[in-house]
Amino acid sequence: MSAATGENRSDARLMLALESSCDETASAIIERDLTVRSNVVASQAELHEKYGGVVPEIASRAHVTNLLPVVQEAVTQAGITLKDIDLIAVVTRPGLVGSLLVGLTAAKTFAATLNVPLIAVDHVQAHLYACRIAAKRDLFPAIGLVVSGGHTNLYLCKSATEYELIGSTIDDAAGEAFDKVAKILKLPYPGGPHIERVAADGNPSAFKFVRTFIKEDRLDFSFSGLKTAVLYQAEGTPGAVKQPPPLDEQRINDLAASFQEAVVDVLVGKCKQALEQYQLQTLLIGGGVAANGRFRSALEEAAQENNFDLHISPREFCTDNAGMAAIAWEHYERGELADLKIDVTPGLVRKS
């Protein structure tokens, strides 16, 4: 792609990055050596809590309100002014169309006003690139897993900017399943942290939940059946004579622990299969579910037992943020600049 404004300059050193793919408005200032000078996030969790999930129209309106203050805070924390910016990066795919458009419109305006290049960033790829930022060295080729509320995708990461989708969920994303199970168990939104919290006091072997596709060669995921199994254990099976006991605190804890263990088993198992199938020794993990402590410890155990190189995104980069948009520097070095006519690509990433 050719640049509609600005030039690819060898002396460029500071990037302003914007992220608005879902329900977090974020901005970061990132140096060319991948140092993140500031990384500011405005969460919308309270706005969506009563609905038990993200409402797209509410999300896009909140981005309009939050974006400029977030940018100003990022600039202030970095100790610079907008005149110091050499490059604008913005997430354009995938995500909610209204949310993405707010960020892209702002990014185009900054690029045109400051006369600097614009770089389009893939949100999912950026989640994996967070591992590269933390490692401070090249990690490619590798297998990458992005696991969040919207995505459960396995990638063959051929280079820092070349990603081939090799596996994905056929129904619910893992993070979405966490949210739905939390609602079943009468836990607050977002569900992931609360499932993990109560699971700490539960028995992960109390319920023998299904591990879908775990023994199959396919690198896909499915969590809808697991969610339904939790529902039946919590509320009973329609029409059944025998119904489960009341949903007391210990039963909630045991259900949460057993559900979490089933998800972790599948995620770790598919990562190991992908490494074996593609004969690679490096695994990258990103996305909101990567913050889960049980998942992280299970990955570390698997890495030790199977002797592969594990890189999990730092927790501050797991949930949506703009710091991980440092991947834009990789595109910049390759001359992959965006035209001001560029549009967003909403929706989820699926295998063809």
mmCIF file with all atom_site columns, N, CA and C in Angstrom, residues 212-262:
data_model
loop_
_atom_site.group_PDB
_atom_site.id
_atom_site.type_symbol
_atom_site.label_atom_id
_atom_site.label_alt_id
_atom_site.label_comp_id
_atom_site.label_asym_id
_atom_site.label_entity_id
_atom_site.label_seq_id
_atom_site.pdbx_PDB_ins_code
_atom_site.Cartn_x
_atom_site.Cartn_y
_atom_site.Cartn_z
_atom_site.occupancy
_atom_site.B_iso_or_equiv
_atom_site.pdbx_formal_charge
_atom_site.auth_seq_id
_atom_site.auth_comp_id
_atom_site.auth_asym_id
_atom_site.auth_atom_id
_atom_site.pdbx_PDB_model_num
ATOM 1   N N  . THR A 1 212 ? -13.715 -31.086 24.228 1.00 0.00 ? 212 THR A N  1
ATOM 2   C CA . THR A 1 212 ? -14.071 -31.250 22.820 1.00 0.00 ? 212 THR A CA 1
ATOM 3   C C  . THR A 1 212 ? -12.840 -31.231 21.909 1.00 0.00 ? 212 THR A C  1
ATOM 4   N N  . PHE A 1 213 ? -12.776 -32.174 20.988 1.00 0.00 ? 213 PHE A N  1
ATOM 5   C CA . PHE A 1 213 ? -11.720 -32.310 19.973 1.00 0.00 ? 213 PHE A CA 1
ATOM 6   C C  . PHE A 1 213 ? -10.345 -32.635 20.557 1.00 0.00 ? 213 PHE A C  1
ATOM 7   N N  . ILE A 1 214 ? -10.252 -32.896 21.856 1.00 0.00 ? 214 ILE A N  1
ATOM 8   C CA . ILE A 1 214 ? -8.944  -33.018 22.495 1.00 0.00 ? 214 ILE A CA 1
ATOM 9   C C  . ILE A 1 214 ? -8.126  -34.172 21.915 1.00 0.00 ? 214 ILE A C  1
ATOM 10  N N  . LYS A 1 215 ? -8.785  -35.235 21.448 1.00 0.00 ? 215 LYS A N  1
ATOM 11  C CA . LYS A 1 215 ? -8.063  -36.388 20.923 1.00 0.00 ? 215 LYS A CA 1
ATOM 12  C C  . LYS A 1 215 ? -8.058  -36.427 19.391 1.00 0.00 ? 215 LYS A C  1
ATOM 13  N N  . GLU A 1 216 ? -8.562  -35.360 18.772 1.00 0.00 ? 216 GLU A N  1
ATOM 14  C CA . GLU A 1 216 ? -8.588  -35.298 17.316 1.00 0.00 ? 216 GLU A CA 1
ATOM 15  C C  . GLU A 1 216 ? -7.416  -34.476 16.793 1.00 0.00 ? 216 GLU A C  1
ATOM 16  N N  . ASP A 1 217 ? -7.009  -34.759 15.552 1.00 0.00 ? 217 ASP A N  1
ATOM 17  C CA . ASP A 1 217 ? -5.887  -34.034 14.954 1.00 0.00 ? 217 ASP A CA 1
ATOM 18  C C  . ASP A 1 217 ? -6.245  -32.607 14.573 1.00 0.00 ? 217 ASP A C  1
ATOM 19  N N  . ARG A 1 218 ? -7.521  -32.332 14.347 1.00 0.00 ? 218 ARG A N  1
ATOM 20  C CA . ARG A 1 218 ? -7.923  -30.978 13.945 1.00 0.00 ? 218 ARG A CA 1
ATOM 21  C C  . ARG A 1 218 ? -7.566  -29.981 15.034 1.00 0.00 ? 218 ARG A C  1
ATOM 22  N N  . LEU A 1 219 ? -7.200  -28.783 14.617 1.00 0.00 ? 219 LEU A N  1
ATOM 23  C CA . LEU A 1 219 ? -6.744  -27.762 15.555 1.00 0.00 ? 219 LEU A CA 1
ATOM 24  C C  . LEU A 1 219 ? -7.842  -26.746 15.866 1.00 0.00 ? 219 LEU A C  1
ATOM 25  N N  . ASP A 1 220 ? -9.072  -27.225 15.914 1.00 0.00 ? 220 ASP A N  1
ATOM 26  C CA . ASP A 1 220 ? -10.203 -26.346 16.191 1.00 0.00 ? 220 ASP A CA 1
ATOM 27  C C  . ASP A 1 220 ? -10.672 -26.495 17.638 1.00 0.00 ? 220 ASP A C  1
ATOM 28  N N  . PHE A 1 221 ? -11.535 -25.573 18.036 1.00 0.00 ? 221 PHE A N  1
ATOM 29  C CA . PHE A 1 221 ? -12.049 -25.522 19.402 1.00 0.00 ? 221 PHE A CA 1
ATOM 30  C C  . PHE A 1 221 ? -13.569 -25.454 19.388 1.00 0.00 ? 221 PHE A C  1
ATOM 31  N N  . SER A 1 222 ? -14.183 -25.894 20.464 1.00 0.00 ? 222 SER A N  1
ATOM 32  C CA . SER A 1 222 ? -15.623 -25.747 20.653 1.00 0.00 ? 222 SER A CA 1
ATOM 33  C C  . SER A 1 222 ? -15.898 -25.688 22.153 1.00 0.00 ? 222 SER A C  1
ATOM 34  N N  . PHE A 1 223 ? -16.588 -24.635 22.585 1.00 0.00 ? 223 PHE A N  1
ATOM 35  C CA . PHE A 1 223 ? -16.873 -24.472 24.011 1.00 0.00 ? 223 PHE A CA 1
ATOM 36  C C  . PHE A 1 223 ? -18.366 -24.364 24.316 1.00 0.00 ? 223 PHE A C  1
ATOM 37  N N  . SER A 1 224 ? -19.206 -24.416 23.282 1.00 0.00 ? 224 SER A N  1
ATOM 38  C CA . SER A 1 224 ? -20.648 -24.303 23.499 1.00 0.00 ? 224 SER A CA 1
ATOM 39  C C  . SER A 1 224 ? -21.188 -25.490 24.301 1.00 0.00 ? 224 SER A C  1
ATOM 40  N N  . GLY A 1 225 ? -20.733 -26.692 23.970 1.00 0.00 ? 225 GLY A N  1
ATOM 41  C CA . GLY A 1 225 ? -21.198 -27.870 24.698 1.00 0.00 ? 225 GLY A CA 1
ATOM 42  C C  . GLY A 1 225 ? -20.767 -27.864 26.148 1.00 0.00 ? 225 GLY A C  1
ATOM 43  N N  . LEU A 1 226 ? -19.574 -27.376 26.411 1.00 0.00 ? 226 LEU A N  1
ATOM 44  C CA . LEU A 1 226 ? -19.075 -27.262 27.776 1.00 0.00 ? 226 LEU A CA 1
ATOM 45  C C  . LEU A 1 226 ? -19.927 -26.283 28.574 1.00 0.00 ? 226 LEU A C  1
ATOM 46  N N  . LYS A 1 227 ? -20.253 -25.161 27.966 1.00 0.00 ? 227 LYS A N  1
ATOM 47  C CA . LYS A 1 227 ? -21.110 -24.169 28.621 1.00 0.00 ? 227 LYS A CA 1
ATOM 48  C C  . LYS A 1 227 ? -22.469 -24.775 28.966 1.00 0.00 ? 227 LYS A C  1
ATOM 49  N N  . THR A 1 228 ? -23.036 -25.532 28.040 1.00 0.00 ? 228 THR A N  1
ATOM 50  C CA . THR A 1 228 ? -24.337 -26.165 28.274 1.00 0.00 ? 228 THR A CA 1
ATOM 51  C C  . THR A 1 228 ? -24.255 -27.203 29.390 1.00 0.00 ? 228 THR A C  1
ATOM 52  N N  . ALA A 1 229 ? -23.146 -27.927 29.441 1.00 0.00 ? 229 ALA A N  1
ATOM 53  C CA . ALA A 1 229 ? -22.967 -28.927 30.505 1.00 0.00 ? 229 ALA A CA 1
ATOM 54  C C  . ALA A 1 229 ? -22.951 -28.263 31.878 1.00 0.00 ? 229 ALA A C  1
ATOM 55  N N  . VAL A 1 230 ? -22.301 -27.109 31.973 1.00 0.00 ? 230 VAL A N  1
ATOM 56  C CA . VAL A 1 230 ? -22.296 -26.355 33.231 1.00 0.00 ? 230 VAL A CA 1
ATOM 57  C C  . VAL A 1 230 ? -23.715 -25.912 33.577 1.00 0.00 ? 230 VAL A C  1
ATOM 58  N N  . LEU A 1 231 ? -24.439 -25.440 32.576 1.00 0.00 ? 231 LEU A N  1
ATOM 59  C CA . LEU A 1 231 ? -25.812 -24.992 32.788 1.00 0.00 ? 231 LEU A CA 1
ATOM 60  C C  . LEU A 1 231 ? -26.675 -26.115 33.368 1.00 0.00 ? 231 LEU A C  1
ATOM 61  N N  . TYR A 1 232 ? -26.555 -27.326 32.814 1.00 0.00 ? 232 TYR A N  1
ATOM 62  C CA . TYR A 1 232 ? -27.357 -28.454 33.294 1.00 0.00 ? 232 TYR A CA 1
ATOM 63  C C  . TYR A 1 232 ? -26.969 -28.849 34.717 1.00 0.00 ? 232 TYR A C  1
ATOM 64  N N  . GLN A 1 233 ? -25.676 -28.766 35.038 1.00 0.00 ? 233 GLN A N  1
ATOM 65  C CA . GLN A 1 233 ? -25.244 -29.092 36.397 1.00 0.00 ? 233 GLN A CA 1
ATOM 66  C C  . GLN A 1 233 ? -25.689 -28.022 37.390 1.00 0.00 ? 233 GLN A C  1
ATOM 67  N N  . ALA A 1 234 ? -25.850 -26.803 36.913 1.00 0.00 ? 234 ALA A N  1
ATOM 68  C CA . ALA A 1 234 ? -26.242 -25.707 37.803 1.00 0.00 ? 234 ALA A CA 1
ATOM 69  C C  . ALA A 1 234 ? -27.755 -25.604 37.965 1.00 0.00 ? 234 ALA A C  1
ATOM 70  N N  . GLU A 1 235 ? -28.484 -25.785 36.846 1.00 0.00 ? 235 GLU A N  1
ATOM 71  C CA . GLU A 1 235 ? -29.927 -25.523 36.868 1.00 0.00 ? 235 GLU A CA 1
ATOM 72  C C  . GLU A 1 235 ? -30.778 -26.747 36.562 1.00 0.00 ? 235 GLU A C  1
ATOM 73  N N  . GLY A 1 236 ? -30.122 -27.856 36.186 1.00 0.00 ? 236 GLY A N  1
ATOM 74  C CA . GLY A 1 236 ? -30.864 -29.067 35.885 1.00 0.00 ? 236 GLY A CA 1
ATOM 75  C C  . GLY A 1 236 ? -31.160 -29.224 34.409 1.00 0.00 ? 236 GLY A C  1
ATOM 76  N N  . THR A 1 237 ? -31.496 -30.453 34.032 1.00 0.00 ? 237 THR A N  1
ATOM 77  C CA . THR A 1 237 ? -31.828 -30.770 32.649 1.00 0.00 ? 237 THR A CA 1
ATOM 78  C C  . THR A 1 237 ? -33.335 -30.685 32.462 1.00 0.00 ? 237 THR A C  1
ATOM 79  N N  . PRO A 1 238 ? -33.811 -29.941 31.455 1.00 0.00 ? 238 PRO A N  1
ATOM 80  C CA . PRO A 1 238 ? -35.263 -29.817 31.245 1.00 0.00 ? 238 PRO A CA 1
ATOM 81  C C  . PRO A 1 238 ? -35.938 -31.185 31.095 1.00 0.00 ? 238 PRO A C  1
ATOM 82  N N  . GLY A 1 239 ? -36.988 -31.406 31.876 1.00 0.00 ? 239 GLY A N  1
ATOM 83  C CA . GLY A 1 239 ? -37.754 -32.641 31.783 1.00 0.00 ? 239 GLY A CA 1
ATOM 84  C C  . GLY A 1 239 ? -37.209 -33.800 32.594 1.00 0.00 ? 239 GLY A C  1
ATOM 85  N N  . ALA A 1 240 ? -36.018 -33.647 33.171 1.00 0.00 ? 240 ALA A N  1
ATOM 86  C CA . ALA A 1 240 ? -35.421 -34.743 33.941 1.00 0.00 ? 240 ALA A CA 1
ATOM 87  C C  . ALA A 1 240 ? -36.116 -34.879 35.301 1.00 0.00 ? 240 ALA A C  1
ATOM 88  N N  . VAL A 1 241 ? -36.241 -36.120 35.758 1.00 0.00 ? 241 VAL A N  1
ATOM 89  C CA . VAL A 1 241 ? -36.863 -36.377 37.058 1.00 0.00 ? 241 VAL A CA 1
ATOM 90  C C  . VAL A 1 241 ? -35.934 -35.939 38.180 1.00 0.00 ? 241 VAL A C  1
ATOM 91  N N  . LYS A 1 242 ? -34.667 -36.297 38.058 1.00 0.00 ? 242 LYS A N  1
ATOM 92  C CA . LYS A 1 242 ? -33.682 -35.947 39.088 1.00 0.00 ? 242 LYS A CA 1
ATOM 93  C C  . LYS A 1 242 ? -33.010 -34.629 38.726 1.00 0.00 ? 242 LYS A C  1
ATOM 94  N N  . GLN A 1 243 ? -33.050 -33.697 39.636 1.00 0.00 ? 243 GLN A N  1
ATOM 95  C CA . GLN A 1 243 ? -32.457 -32.380 39.407 1.00 0.00 ? 243 GLN A CA 1
ATOM 96  C C  . GLN A 1 243 ? -31.285 -32.165 40.367 1.00 0.00 ? 243 GLN A C  1
ATOM 97  N N  . PRO A 1 244 ? -30.337 -31.280 40.018 1.00 0.00 ? 244 PRO A N  1
ATOM 98  C CA . PRO A 1 244 ? -29.160 -31.063 40.864 1.00 0.00 ? 244 PRO A CA 1
ATOM 99  C C  . PRO A 1 244 ? -29.519 -30.374 42.170 1.00 0.00 ? 244 PRO A C  1
ATOM 100 N N  . PRO A 1 245 ? -28.665 -30.490 43.162 1.00 0.00 ? 245 PRO A N  1
ATOM 101 C CA . PRO A 1 245 ? -28.898 -29.795 44.438 1.00 0.00 ? 245 PRO A CA 1
ATOM 102 C C  . PRO A 1 245 ? -28.791 -28.285 44.260 1.00 0.00 ? 245 PRO A C  1
ATOM 103 N N  . PRO A 1 246 ? -29.185 -27.521 45.271 1.00 0.00 ? 246 PRO A N  1
ATOM 104 C CA . PRO A 1 246 ? -29.123 -26.062 45.176 1.00 0.00 ? 246 PRO A CA 1
ATOM 105 C C  . PRO A 1 246 ? -27.712 -25.563 44.857 1.00 0.00 ? 246 PRO A C  1
ATOM 106 N N  . LEU A 1 247 ? -27.658 -24.423 44.196 1.00 0.00 ? 247 LEU A N  1
ATOM 107 C CA . LEU A 1 247 ? -26.382 -23.852 43.782 1.00 0.00 ? 247 LEU A CA 1
ATOM 108 C C  . LEU A 1 247 ? -25.786 -23.064 44.949 1.00 0.00 ? 247 LEU A C  1
ATOM 109 N N  . ASP A 1 248 ? -25.195 -23.784 45.910 1.00 0.00 ? 248 ASP A N  1
ATOM 110 C CA . ASP A 1 248 ? -24.582 -23.111 47.055 1.00 0.00 ? 248 ASP A CA 1
ATOM 111 C C  . ASP A 1 248 ? -23.147 -22.709 46.710 1.00 0.00 ? 248 ASP A C  1
ATOM 112 N N  . GLU A 1 249 ? -22.470 -22.090 47.679 1.00 0.00 ? 249 GLU A N  1
ATOM 113 C CA . GLU A 1 249 ? -21.144 -21.540 47.421 1.00 0.00 ? 249 GLU A CA 1
ATOM 114 C C  . GLU A 1 249 ? -20.140 -22.603 46.977 1.00 0.00 ? 249 GLU A C  1
ATOM 115 N N  . GLN A 1 250 ? -20.135 -23.766 47.657 1.00 0.00 ? 250 GLN A N  1
ATOM 116 C CA . GLN A 1 250 ? -19.155 -24.791 47.294 1.00 0.00 ? 250 GLN A CA 1
ATOM 117 C C  . GLN A 1 250 ? -19.438 -25.373 45.917 1.00 0.00 ? 250 GLN A C  1
ATOM 118 N N  . ARG A 1 251 ? -20.711 -25.530 45.594 1.00 0.00 ? 251 ARG A N  1
ATOM 119 C CA . ARG A 1 251 ? -21.046 -26.062 44.265 1.00 0.00 ? 251 ARG A CA 1
ATOM 120 C C  . ARG A 1 251 ? -20.622 -25.070 43.173 1.00 0.00 ? 251 ARG A C  1
ATOM 121 N N  . ILE A 1 252 ? -20.816 -23.791 43.433 1.00 0.00 ? 252 ILE A N  1
ATOM 122 C CA . ILE A 1 252 ? -20.362 -22.761 42.485 1.00 0.00 ? 252 ILE A CA 1
ATOM 123 C C  . ILE A 1 252 ? -18.853 -22.849 42.302 1.00 0.00 ? 252 ILE A C  1
ATOM 124 N N  . ASN A 1 253 ? -18.140 -22.959 43.415 1.00 0.00 ? 253 ASN A N  1
ATOM 125 C CA . ASN A 1 253 ? -16.678 -23.040 43.344 1.00 0.00 ? 253 ASN A CA 1
ATOM 126 C C  . ASN A 1 253 ? -16.225 -24.273 42.551 1.00 0.00 ? 253 ASN A C  1
ATOM 127 N N  . ASP A 1 254 ? -16.866 -25.409 42.806 1.00 0.00 ? 254 ASP A N  1
ATOM 128 C CA . ASP A 1 254 ? -16.496 -26.657 42.125 1.00 0.00 ? 254 ASP A CA 1
ATOM 129 C C  . ASP A 1 254 ? -16.824 -26.600 40.635 1.00 0.00 ? 254 ASP A C  1
ATOM 130 N N  . LEU A 1 255 ? -17.982 -26.028 40.309 1.00 0.00 ? 255 LEU A N  1
ATOM 131 C CA . LEU A 1 255 ? -18.352 -25.894 38.901 1.00 0.00 ? 255 LEU A CA 1
ATOM 132 C C  . LEU A 1 255 ? -17.377 -24.966 38.172 1.00 0.00 ? 255 LEU A C  1
ATOM 133 N N  . ALA A 1 256 ? -17.018 -23.865 38.814 1.00 0.00 ? 256 ALA A N  1
ATOM 134 C CA . ALA A 1 256 ? -16.077 -22.925 38.206 1.00 0.00 ? 256 ALA A CA 1
ATOM 135 C C  . ALA A 1 256 ? -14.720 -23.577 37.988 1.00 0.00 ? 256 ALA A C  1
ATOM 136 N N  . ALA A 1 257 ? -14.243 -24.306 38.997 1.00 0.00 ? 257 ALA A N  1
ATOM 137 C CA . ALA A 1 257 ? -12.933 -24.953 38.903 1.00 0.00 ? 257 ALA A CA 1
ATOM 138 C C  . ALA A 1 257 ? -12.923 -26.035 37.829 1.00 0.00 ? 257 ALA A C  1
ATOM 139 N N  . SER A 1 258 ? -13.988 -26.823 37.765 1.00 0.00 ? 258 SER A N  1
ATOM 140 C CA . SER A 1 258 ? -14.069 -27.910 36.780 1.00 0.00 ? 258 SER A CA 1
ATOM 141 C C  . SER A 1 258 ? -14.194 -27.352 35.369 1.00 0.00 ? 258 SER A C  1
ATOM 142 N N  . PHE A 1 259 ? -14.984 -26.296 35.203 1.00 0.00 ? 259 PHE A N  1
ATOM 143 C CA . PHE A 1 259 ? -15.111 -25.637 33.902 1.00 0.00 ? 259 PHE A CA 1
ATOM 144 C C  . PHE A 1 259 ? -13.766 -25.060 33.463 1.00 0.00 ? 259 PHE A C  1
ATOM 145 N N  . GLN A 1 260 ? -13.122 -24.315 34.354 1.00 0.00 ? 260 GLN A N  1
ATOM 146 C CA . GLN A 1 260 ? -11.840 -23.695 34.033 1.00 0.00 ? 260 GLN A CA 1
ATOM 147 C C  . GLN A 1 260 ? -10.808 -24.751 33.627 1.00 0.00 ? 260 GLN A C  1
ATOM 148 N N  . GLU A 1 261 ? -10.775 -25.863 34.357 1.00 0.00 ? 261 GLU A N  1
ATOM 149 C CA . GLU A 1 261 ? -9.805  -26.917 34.063 1.00 0.00 ? 261 GLU A CA 1
ATOM 150 C C  . GLU A 1 261 ? -10.057 -27.530 32.687 1.00 0.00 ? 261 GLU A C  1
ATOM 151 N N  . ALA A 1 262 ? -11.320 -27.674 32.319 1.00 0.00 ? 262 ALA A N  1
ATOM 152 C CA . ALA A 1 262 ? -11.652 -28.232 31.008 1.00 0.00 ? 262 ALA A CA 1
ATOM 153 C C  . ALA A 1 262 ? -11.178 -27.303 29.891 1.00 0.00 ? 262 ALA A C  1
#
